[in-house]
Each structure stands twice: as structure tokens, then as C-alpha cells.
Amino acid sequence: MSGQPIFNRLALIGAGLIGSSIARAARAQNATRSIVVTARSAATRRRVAELGFADQVVETNAAAAEGADLVIVCIPVGACGAVAEEIRAHLAPGAIVSDVGSVKGAVLRDMSPHIPAGVHFVPAHPVAGTENSGPDAGFAELFVNRWCILTPPPDASADAVERLKAFWQLLGANVETMSAEHHDLVLGITSHLPHLIAYTIVGTADELSQVTRSEVLQFSAGGFRDFTRIAASDPTMWRDVFLANKDAVLEMLGRFNEDLSMLTRAIRRGDGDALFKQFTRTRAIRRGIVDIGQDSPSPDFGRPHPGLPHAPLPRPYAVDD
Ligand code: NAP
């Protein structure tokens, strides 16, 4: 528990992985005096009440926004505009409205027109997550030592930006500020394109399943398994990300295809030097990520293997007797 709360009443609209993690972290850090949560479905609202990480669970977005000095919209980006329209008449003067969407340009475009004068809009993206969804998936430590990117519009109140920054820092995040456009370009390559590649490769392997069904799963530790984790991410969220960040993703996909063609050519021509040069460069990038504390240096991403059963050697390597 830290000192004085930064906000009085935090309203979270959406209580999935991100919304429920914010609630848990805000409570653990005493970041707000009270937390009110709503979600689209009665089932999720019921579950939030059972889990007990909110002081109040309400039925509508409007009821959540009433009297809150910080409103964070934690739903798929494609739905943010409609929710902003729904809550506009219920926002308290001086309140800060924010979001957590993985795309910022589209959120700024869709939500801004509904933010009344005297209310501050400061979009945000905590660059932290897992492949799990829903209120059970959240945890208070999700944002610790992860980045949260704020993309305030040029005329945003500096005081509102500072208060939101202090909130995220209290939840454990490092905070960076940039334009929505720049955010979408950077995340296009660091997050959106990797997800697209994972969705593709897992889909391709599935289509080959006639030949490989058991082997794909059996030998998945050879790299495929890490793609399957990313490819298990929420389909609604990621559909919205690609629709909302179309231009940046297409730009990055163009560059990726050029580089893939270069490697394809190197393999076809037996150009080992070109392959070695590229792989040496990328290995250094991995080391850089570990050096700045954004991943574990442990082999296998630090996964524990306590109860791993001893499986017999797979057929191609087993000695037939
Ligand atoms: P999630 O676990 O699937 O939860 C989504 C929440 O949004 C649920 O409470 C859901 O309500 C609600 N919702 C879904 N569609 C809605 C709609 N059309 N209108 C109103 N509410 C709706 O998702 P999440 O992972 O927390 O993601 C939420 C946001 O965070 C997304 O914008 C995503 O881009 C961003 N984000 C995600 C990650 C990540 O790794 N997952 C990381 C950073 C940012 P019901 O349960 O009642 O359906």
C-alpha cells in the first residue's frame, strides 16, 4: 500500500484481462479511493462481483461513469466510439477519460468527438498482456516493469496527462508519451505483425494436419509452441486491432515480405553468409531485450518444468527393436 490515492473514483468499463488487472493493481496500490466496474454481459458482471476486486459493480456504462474522476474504457478498440457516445452525458466535469486499446489512432478518432468540453481525454496503451481473457485472467502484477504508452492529443491538459502518468506508475508501469500515429507504427512491427505471423503459421500447420497432425503437436517445442501461445490470443480483440491499424500493419507487412523474399533467395542460392549475417543480427536484438529487463534470460523463457512426464522418444528417432 502506498500513500494518498491519486483518484477518488475509478470507473472501469470492461472487466477482462486488462480491466480486471487494473482494478486489482489499483486496489493493491491504493491508487483510487473506490473502484466501480461494469461489463457488457450479466455473466461477466456477476463474476466480477464474485471475484470481489471492485467496490461496486453496476449494470450500465453510464452508471459507471457517473461521478468518476477517472474512467478507463477496457474493451475491444472497435467498440470504444459507441461507448464514448453512451457515457458522454454522464461524465463529471474535470474527469479524465482514458482507454487501454492496442491501437491509438482509431480510438482517438472514434472517441474524441464524444468527449465534452471540460473533460480530459488521454488515451493509453499498457503494453502488457497474456493470451488469456476475461475477469479471472487478470492479476495485480501485470503492469510491473512493462511500458504504458500515453498518446494525448496535442491540446490535452498537461495536468491530466501527469495525473494519468502517476496512476500508471503507481501500478508499476514505465510511462512513455508519443503521438497516436507513431504508436501505431511502432506497435505495428513489435506486436501486431508478430501476432499476424503467429496466426498464419499456426493456421498453415493446421492445414497440413493430414500429414503432420501428431507430429506438429509432438515436436512443438521446436519453435512452433511459442507461436501457438501468441495465436491463442483473443479473436475479437485481434480482429479489431487489424481493422483499426490497417495502414501501419500493411506498411510493416510490405517490409516483412521483402525481407522474407531476401531470406528465401538466400536459402535457394545456398547463401550461408547472408543467413548467418541475419541470424547474428537478430540474436543481438534478443540479448538487448533481455538486457533492458523486458524478458528472462533463462532458457525456454524461464518456463518451469517441474512435473514434466518422461515421454518415450518420438518415432523418427527411436531405435526400432
Ligand atoms: P478481454 O479479456 O476479452 O475483455 C474484454 C472486455 O470487454 C470484457 O469485459 C467484455 O465484456 C467487454 N466487451 C467486449 N466487447 C464489447 C463491446 N462490443 N462493448 C462493450 N464491452 C465489450 O479483453 P482484454 O484483453 O482485457 O482487452 C481489452 C482491451 O485491452 C482491448 O482494446 C485490447 O486491445 C487492449 N489490450 C489488450 C492486451 C492483451 O494482451 N490482452 C494488452 C494491452 C491492451 P463481456 O465479458 O461481458 O463480454
Short mmCIF file of C-alpha atoms and ligand atoms in Angstrom, two decimals:
data_model
loop_
_atom_site.label_atom_id
_atom_site.label_comp_id
_atom_site.label_asym_id
_atom_site.label_seq_id
_atom_site.Cartn_x
_atom_site.Cartn_y
_atom_site.Cartn_z
CA MET A 1 0.00 0.00 0.00
CA SER A 2 1.33 3.44 -0.84
CA GLY A 3 0.29 6.96 0.26
CA GLN A 4 -2.62 9.10 -0.86
CA PRO A 5 -4.88 7.82 -3.66
CA ILE A 6 -4.43 9.72 -6.94
CA PHE A 7 -8.11 9.49 -7.91
CA ASN A 8 -11.33 9.35 -5.97
CA ARG A 9 -13.48 7.09 -8.04
CA LEU A 10 -12.11 4.87 -10.81
CA ALA A 11 -14.65 3.58 -13.32
CA LEU A 12 -13.64 0.60 -15.43
CA ILE A 13 -15.80 -0.13 -18.45
CA GLY A 14 -14.92 -3.69 -19.43
CA ALA A 15 -13.54 -6.22 -16.99
CA GLY A 16 -11.46 -8.65 -18.99
CA LEU A 17 -7.75 -9.34 -18.65
CA ILE A 18 -6.78 -5.67 -18.74
CA GLY A 19 -9.71 -4.09 -16.87
CA SER A 20 -9.60 -6.63 -14.06
CA SER A 21 -5.80 -6.30 -13.78
CA ILE A 22 -6.13 -2.51 -13.45
CA ALA A 23 -8.74 -2.98 -10.72
CA ARG A 24 -6.58 -5.46 -8.82
CA ALA A 25 -3.42 -3.34 -9.17
CA ALA A 26 -5.21 -0.08 -8.28
CA ARG A 27 -6.60 -1.68 -5.16
CA ALA A 28 -3.27 -3.23 -4.18
CA GLN A 29 -1.54 0.14 -4.59
CA ASN A 30 -4.32 2.25 -3.07
CA ALA A 31 -4.34 4.27 -6.31
CA THR A 32 -8.02 5.27 -6.03
CA ARG A 33 -10.49 5.63 -3.17
CA SER A 34 -13.07 3.42 -4.83
CA ILE A 35 -13.45 1.25 -7.92
CA VAL A 36 -16.65 0.81 -9.89
CA VAL A 37 -16.77 -1.77 -12.66
CA THR A 38 -19.20 -2.66 -15.40
CA ALA A 39 -19.08 -5.16 -18.26
CA ARG A 40 -21.26 -5.86 -21.27
CA SER A 41 -22.71 -9.18 -20.14
CA ALA A 42 -24.52 -10.04 -16.94
CA ALA A 43 -22.33 -13.15 -16.65
CA THR A 44 -19.12 -11.08 -16.52
CA ARG A 45 -20.65 -8.58 -14.08
CA ARG A 46 -21.68 -11.48 -11.84
CA ARG A 47 -18.20 -12.95 -11.99
CA VAL A 48 -16.62 -9.58 -11.13
CA ALA A 49 -18.85 -9.37 -8.07
CA GLU A 50 -17.81 -12.90 -7.05
CA LEU A 51 -14.12 -12.15 -7.51
CA GLY A 52 -14.50 -9.06 -5.34
CA PHE A 53 -11.89 -6.77 -6.91
CA ALA A 54 -14.37 -3.88 -7.30
CA ASP A 55 -16.17 -1.86 -4.65
CA GLN A 56 -19.24 -1.66 -6.83
CA VAL A 57 -20.49 -3.49 -9.92
CA VAL A 58 -23.07 -1.59 -11.97
CA GLU A 59 -25.22 -2.61 -14.91
CA THR A 60 -24.61 0.20 -17.39
CA ASN A 61 -21.68 2.14 -18.77
CA ALA A 62 -23.50 5.38 -17.92
CA ALA A 63 -23.89 4.37 -14.27
CA ALA A 64 -20.19 3.52 -14.08
CA ALA A 65 -19.15 6.91 -15.50
CA GLU A 66 -21.36 8.92 -13.10
CA GLY A 67 -19.22 10.73 -10.55
CA ALA A 68 -15.94 9.09 -11.59
CA ASP A 69 -12.84 11.27 -11.89
CA LEU A 70 -11.04 8.58 -13.91
CA VAL A 71 -12.91 6.47 -16.49
CA ILE A 72 -10.91 3.79 -18.31
CA VAL A 73 -12.54 2.00 -21.22
CA CYS A 74 -11.11 -1.55 -21.34
CA ILE A 75 -12.92 -3.14 -24.28
CA PRO A 76 -12.00 -4.08 -27.87
CA VAL A 77 -10.99 -0.99 -29.88
CA GLY A 78 -13.84 -1.35 -32.38
CA ALA A 79 -16.40 -0.71 -29.62
CA CYS A 80 -14.76 2.35 -27.99
CA GLY A 81 -16.53 5.03 -30.07
CA ALA A 82 -20.02 3.75 -29.25
CA VAL A 83 -19.20 3.54 -25.55
CA ALA A 84 -17.84 7.11 -25.52
CA GLU A 85 -21.09 8.28 -27.08
CA GLU A 86 -23.06 6.37 -24.45
CA ILE A 87 -21.25 7.88 -21.47
CA ARG A 88 -20.76 11.47 -22.72
CA ALA A 89 -23.74 12.93 -20.87
CA HIS A 90 -22.72 11.21 -17.63
CA LEU A 91 -19.11 12.35 -17.35
CA ALA A 92 -18.24 14.61 -14.43
CA PRO A 93 -16.61 17.98 -15.22
CA GLY A 94 -12.82 17.68 -14.90
CA ALA A 95 -12.87 13.88 -15.23
CA ILE A 96 -10.19 12.08 -17.22
CA VAL A 97 -11.34 9.57 -19.82
CA SER A 98 -8.80 7.02 -21.00
CA ASP A 99 -8.67 3.60 -22.63
CA VAL A 100 -6.25 0.69 -22.99
CA GLY A 101 -6.68 -0.13 -26.68
CA SER A 102 -3.82 -1.69 -28.63
CA VAL A 103 -4.41 0.78 -31.48
CA LYS A 104 -4.44 4.51 -30.74
CA GLY A 105 -5.22 6.43 -33.95
CA ALA A 106 -8.63 4.79 -34.42
CA VAL A 107 -9.52 5.18 -30.73
CA LEU A 108 -8.62 8.88 -30.83
CA ARG A 109 -10.70 9.31 -33.98
CA ASP A 110 -13.71 7.39 -32.63
CA MET A 111 -13.80 8.64 -29.03
CA SER A 112 -12.67 12.30 -29.29
CA PRO A 113 -15.89 13.64 -30.85
CA HIS A 114 -17.86 12.40 -27.84
CA ILE A 115 -15.69 13.92 -25.10
CA PRO A 116 -17.48 17.00 -23.74
CA ALA A 117 -15.70 20.29 -23.02
CA GLY A 118 -14.18 20.28 -19.55
CA VAL A 119 -13.47 16.53 -19.64
CA HIS A 120 -9.91 15.42 -20.45
CA PHE A 121 -9.22 12.66 -22.93
CA VAL A 122 -5.87 10.89 -22.57
CA PRO A 123 -5.69 7.59 -24.50
CA ALA A 124 -3.29 4.97 -23.20
CA HIS A 125 -1.94 1.53 -24.08
CA PRO A 126 -0.39 -0.67 -21.42
CA VAL A 127 1.99 -2.85 -23.41
CA ALA A 128 1.41 -5.86 -21.21
CA GLY A 129 -0.76 -8.88 -21.62
CA THR A 130 -1.16 -12.59 -21.87
CA GLU A 131 -3.10 -14.81 -24.26
CA ASN A 132 -5.86 -15.22 -21.65
CA SER A 133 -9.11 -13.25 -21.46
CA GLY A 134 -11.85 -12.42 -19.01
CA PRO A 135 -12.02 -11.26 -15.38
CA ASP A 136 -10.38 -14.41 -13.99
CA ALA A 137 -7.30 -13.90 -16.17
CA GLY A 138 -6.22 -10.59 -14.61
CA PHE A 139 -3.60 -10.13 -11.90
CA ALA A 140 -2.24 -7.14 -10.00
CA GLU A 141 1.36 -7.50 -11.18
CA LEU A 142 0.58 -7.48 -14.92
CA PHE A 143 1.94 -3.97 -15.48
CA VAL A 144 5.05 -4.14 -13.31
CA ASN A 145 8.10 -3.09 -15.32
CA ARG A 146 6.03 -3.01 -18.52
CA TRP A 147 5.54 0.10 -20.63
CA CYS A 148 2.36 2.11 -20.72
CA ILE A 149 2.22 4.47 -23.70
CA LEU A 150 0.11 7.63 -23.40
CA THR A 151 -0.99 9.28 -26.65
CA PRO A 152 -2.58 12.57 -25.57
CA PRO A 153 -3.96 14.78 -28.33
CA PRO A 154 -1.87 17.95 -28.85
CA ASP A 155 -4.30 20.13 -26.87
CA ALA A 156 -4.54 17.75 -23.87
CA SER A 157 -4.25 19.22 -20.38
CA ALA A 158 -0.69 18.73 -19.10
CA ASP A 159 -2.07 18.25 -15.60
CA ALA A 160 -4.41 15.44 -16.74
CA VAL A 161 -1.52 13.71 -18.55
CA GLU A 162 0.64 13.97 -15.43
CA ARG A 163 -2.08 12.52 -13.19
CA LEU A 164 -2.67 9.58 -15.52
CA LYS A 165 1.07 9.04 -15.75
CA ALA A 166 1.32 8.98 -11.95
CA PHE A 167 -1.54 6.45 -11.84
CA TRP A 168 0.18 4.05 -14.24
CA GLN A 169 3.50 4.45 -12.48
CA LEU A 170 1.84 3.54 -9.22
CA LEU A 171 0.59 0.34 -10.90
CA GLY A 172 4.24 -0.46 -11.68
CA ALA A 173 4.47 0.65 -15.30
CA ASN A 174 7.10 2.76 -17.02
CA VAL A 175 5.32 5.54 -18.88
CA GLU A 176 6.19 6.94 -22.30
CA THR A 177 4.29 9.62 -24.25
CA MET A 178 4.09 9.75 -28.05
CA SER A 179 1.66 10.60 -30.85
CA ALA A 180 -1.06 8.10 -31.71
CA GLU A 181 0.32 7.79 -35.23
CA HIS A 182 3.82 6.96 -34.02
CA HIS A 183 2.42 4.46 -31.51
CA ASP A 184 0.55 2.62 -34.25
CA LEU A 185 3.65 2.37 -36.41
CA VAL A 186 5.86 1.10 -33.57
CA LEU A 187 3.28 -1.40 -32.28
CA GLY A 188 2.57 -2.45 -35.87
CA ILE A 189 6.01 -4.05 -36.02
CA THR A 190 6.54 -5.06 -32.39
CA SER A 191 3.12 -6.54 -31.66
CA HIS A 192 0.61 -6.57 -34.50
CA LEU A 193 2.81 -8.14 -37.19
CA PRO A 194 4.13 -10.89 -34.84
CA HIS A 195 0.54 -11.79 -33.99
CA LEU A 196 -0.36 -11.92 -37.68
CA ILE A 197 2.61 -14.20 -38.36
CA ALA A 198 1.64 -16.45 -35.44
CA TYR A 199 -1.97 -16.67 -36.62
CA THR A 200 -0.67 -17.53 -40.10
CA ILE A 201 1.88 -20.17 -39.18
CA VAL A 202 -0.42 -21.98 -36.77
CA GLY A 203 -3.15 -21.93 -39.43
CA THR A 204 -0.74 -23.23 -42.08
CA ALA A 205 0.37 -26.06 -39.81
CA ASP A 206 -3.25 -26.93 -39.15
CA GLU A 207 -3.92 -27.14 -42.87
CA LEU A 208 -1.04 -29.61 -43.16
CA SER A 209 -2.57 -31.69 -40.43
CA GLN A 210 -3.39 -34.59 -42.74
CA VAL A 211 0.33 -35.32 -42.94
CA THR A 212 1.54 -33.96 -39.65
CA ARG A 213 -1.27 -33.95 -37.08
CA SER A 214 0.51 -35.77 -34.31
CA GLU A 215 4.00 -34.55 -35.18
CA VAL A 216 3.05 -30.86 -35.14
CA LEU A 217 1.94 -31.16 -31.54
CA GLN A 218 4.57 -33.69 -30.52
CA PHE A 219 7.54 -31.66 -31.77
CA SER A 220 6.07 -28.28 -30.95
CA ALA A 221 8.95 -27.31 -28.64
CA GLY A 222 10.99 -26.74 -31.79
CA GLY A 223 9.64 -23.17 -32.00
CA PHE A 224 6.04 -23.79 -33.03
CA ARG A 225 4.83 -23.89 -29.44
CA ASP A 226 5.72 -20.23 -28.87
CA PHE A 227 3.69 -19.26 -31.93
CA THR A 228 0.71 -21.24 -30.63
CA ARG A 229 0.73 -19.21 -27.40
CA ILE A 230 0.50 -15.95 -29.34
CA ALA A 231 -2.04 -17.41 -31.77
CA ALA A 232 -4.31 -18.29 -28.83
CA SER A 233 -4.93 -14.56 -28.22
CA ASP A 234 -8.50 -13.26 -28.19
CA PRO A 235 -10.02 -13.31 -31.72
CA THR A 236 -12.29 -10.28 -31.17
CA MET A 237 -9.52 -8.11 -29.82
CA TRP A 238 -7.15 -9.00 -32.65
CA ARG A 239 -9.76 -8.71 -35.39
CA ASP A 240 -10.33 -5.15 -34.17
CA VAL A 241 -6.59 -4.42 -33.99
CA PHE A 242 -6.02 -5.34 -37.64
CA LEU A 243 -9.09 -3.47 -38.83
CA ALA A 244 -8.14 -0.39 -36.82
CA ASN A 245 -4.42 -0.33 -37.63
CA LYS A 246 -4.75 -1.29 -41.28
CA ASP A 247 -2.30 1.23 -42.78
CA ALA A 248 0.58 0.65 -40.38
CA VAL A 249 0.17 -3.14 -40.50
CA LEU A 250 0.11 -3.15 -44.32
CA GLU A 251 3.26 -0.99 -44.34
CA MET A 252 5.06 -3.37 -41.96
CA LEU A 253 3.78 -6.41 -43.84
CA GLY A 254 5.25 -4.99 -47.06
CA ARG A 255 8.67 -4.63 -45.43
CA PHE A 256 8.38 -8.08 -43.86
CA ASN A 257 7.56 -9.68 -47.22
CA GLU A 258 10.62 -8.02 -48.80
CA ASP A 259 12.89 -9.37 -46.05
CA LEU A 260 11.29 -12.81 -46.27
CA SER A 261 11.95 -12.82 -50.03
CA MET A 262 15.58 -11.96 -49.31
CA LEU A 263 15.92 -14.93 -46.94
CA THR A 264 14.03 -17.18 -49.37
CA ARG A 265 16.53 -16.24 -52.07
CA ALA A 266 19.48 -16.86 -49.72
CA ILE A 267 18.18 -20.37 -48.94
CA ARG A 268 17.52 -21.13 -52.60
CA ARG A 269 21.01 -19.98 -53.61
CA GLY A 270 22.70 -21.70 -50.66
CA ASP A 271 23.96 -18.29 -49.47
CA GLY A 272 25.03 -19.28 -45.94
CA ASP A 273 26.77 -15.93 -45.34
CA ALA A 274 23.54 -13.99 -45.83
CA LEU A 275 21.66 -16.30 -43.47
CA PHE A 276 24.42 -16.19 -40.85
CA LYS A 277 24.61 -12.39 -41.00
CA GLN A 278 20.86 -12.01 -40.49
CA PHE A 279 20.68 -14.54 -37.64
CA THR A 280 23.64 -12.88 -35.87
CA ARG A 281 21.87 -9.52 -36.05
CA THR A 282 18.63 -10.91 -34.64
CA ARG A 283 20.40 -12.77 -31.83
CA ALA A 284 21.87 -9.44 -30.69
CA ILE A 285 18.36 -7.95 -30.64
CA ARG A 286 17.16 -10.76 -28.35
CA ARG A 287 20.09 -10.09 -26.00
CA GLY A 288 19.19 -6.40 -25.99
CA ILE A 289 15.61 -7.19 -24.91
CA VAL A 290 16.91 -9.30 -22.02
CA ASP A 291 19.44 -6.59 -21.08
CA ILE A 292 16.71 -3.97 -20.66
CA GLY A 293 14.70 -6.34 -18.46
CA GLN A 294 11.83 -6.98 -20.88
CA ASP A 295 12.32 -10.77 -20.81
CA SER A 296 14.01 -13.53 -18.86
CA PRO A 297 17.50 -14.74 -19.85
CA SER A 298 16.58 -18.26 -18.68
CA PRO A 299 16.44 -20.93 -21.35
CA ASP A 300 12.95 -21.61 -22.67
CA PHE A 301 11.72 -18.17 -21.46
CA GLY A 302 12.14 -19.32 -17.86
CA ARG A 303 9.32 -21.83 -18.10
CA PRO A 304 9.33 -24.21 -15.15
CA HIS A 305 9.31 -27.92 -15.95
CA PRO A 306 8.53 -29.46 -12.56
CA GLY A 307 6.14 -32.26 -13.41
CA LEU A 308 7.15 -32.89 -17.00
CA PRO A 309 6.48 -36.57 -17.64
CA HIS A 310 9.21 -38.58 -19.26
CA ALA A 311 7.85 -39.33 -22.71
CA PRO A 312 9.24 -42.07 -24.93
CA LEU A 313 11.40 -40.83 -27.82
CA PRO A 314 9.34 -39.89 -30.85
CA ARG A 315 9.25 -42.42 -33.66
CA PRO A 316 11.73 -40.99 -36.16
CA TYR A 317 14.50 -41.01 -33.51
CA ALA A 318 13.58 -44.14 -31.59
CA VAL A 319 15.64 -47.24 -32.17
CA ASP A 320 13.35 -49.89 -33.61
CA ASP A 321 13.81 -53.17 -31.86
P1 NAP B 1 -10.97 -9.35 -22.69
O1 NAP B 1 -10.28 -10.06 -21.59
O2 NAP B 1 -11.56 -10.15 -23.80
O3 NAP B 1 -12.14 -8.44 -22.05
C1 NAP B 1 -12.90 -7.60 -22.87
C2 NAP B 1 -13.94 -6.87 -22.05
O4 NAP B 1 -14.65 -6.01 -22.95
C3 NAP B 1 -14.98 -7.76 -21.40
O5 NAP B 1 -15.38 -7.21 -20.16
C4 NAP B 1 -16.15 -7.70 -22.39
O6 NAP B 1 -17.40 -7.84 -21.75
C5 NAP B 1 -16.04 -6.29 -22.91
N1 NAP B 1 -16.57 -6.13 -24.28
C6 NAP B 1 -16.30 -6.91 -25.35
N2 NAP B 1 -16.92 -6.44 -26.44
C7 NAP B 1 -17.61 -5.34 -26.04
C8 NAP B 1 -18.46 -4.43 -26.69
N3 NAP B 1 -18.72 -4.55 -28.00
N4 NAP B 1 -18.98 -3.42 -25.96
C9 NAP B 1 -18.72 -3.30 -24.63
N5 NAP B 1 -17.93 -4.14 -23.96
C10 NAP B 1 -17.37 -5.14 -24.66
O7 NAP B 1 -10.04 -8.28 -23.40
P2 NAP B 1 -8.69 -7.58 -22.87
O8 NAP B 1 -7.54 -8.45 -23.19
O9 NAP B 1 -8.90 -7.09 -21.49
O10 NAP B 1 -8.61 -6.36 -23.90
C11 NAP B 1 -9.31 -5.17 -23.69
C12 NAP B 1 -8.58 -4.05 -24.42
O11 NAP B 1 -7.24 -4.02 -23.99
C13 NAP B 1 -8.55 -4.20 -25.93
O12 NAP B 1 -8.81 -2.95 -26.54
C14 NAP B 1 -7.13 -4.61 -26.23
O13 NAP B 1 -6.70 -4.08 -27.49
C15 NAP B 1 -6.37 -3.96 -25.08
N6 NAP B 1 -5.13 -4.64 -24.70
C16 NAP B 1 -5.08 -5.99 -24.59
C17 NAP B 1 -3.91 -6.62 -24.24
C18 NAP B 1 -3.81 -8.14 -24.14
O14 NAP B 1 -2.73 -8.70 -24.20
N7 NAP B 1 -4.93 -8.83 -23.99
C19 NAP B 1 -2.77 -5.86 -23.94
C20 NAP B 1 -2.87 -4.47 -23.99
C21 NAP B 1 -4.05 -3.87 -24.38
P3 NAP B 1 -18.08 -9.28 -21.61
O15 NAP B 1 -17.12 -10.14 -20.84
O16 NAP B 1 -19.31 -9.00 -20.85
O17 NAP B 1 -18.30 -9.79 -23.00
#
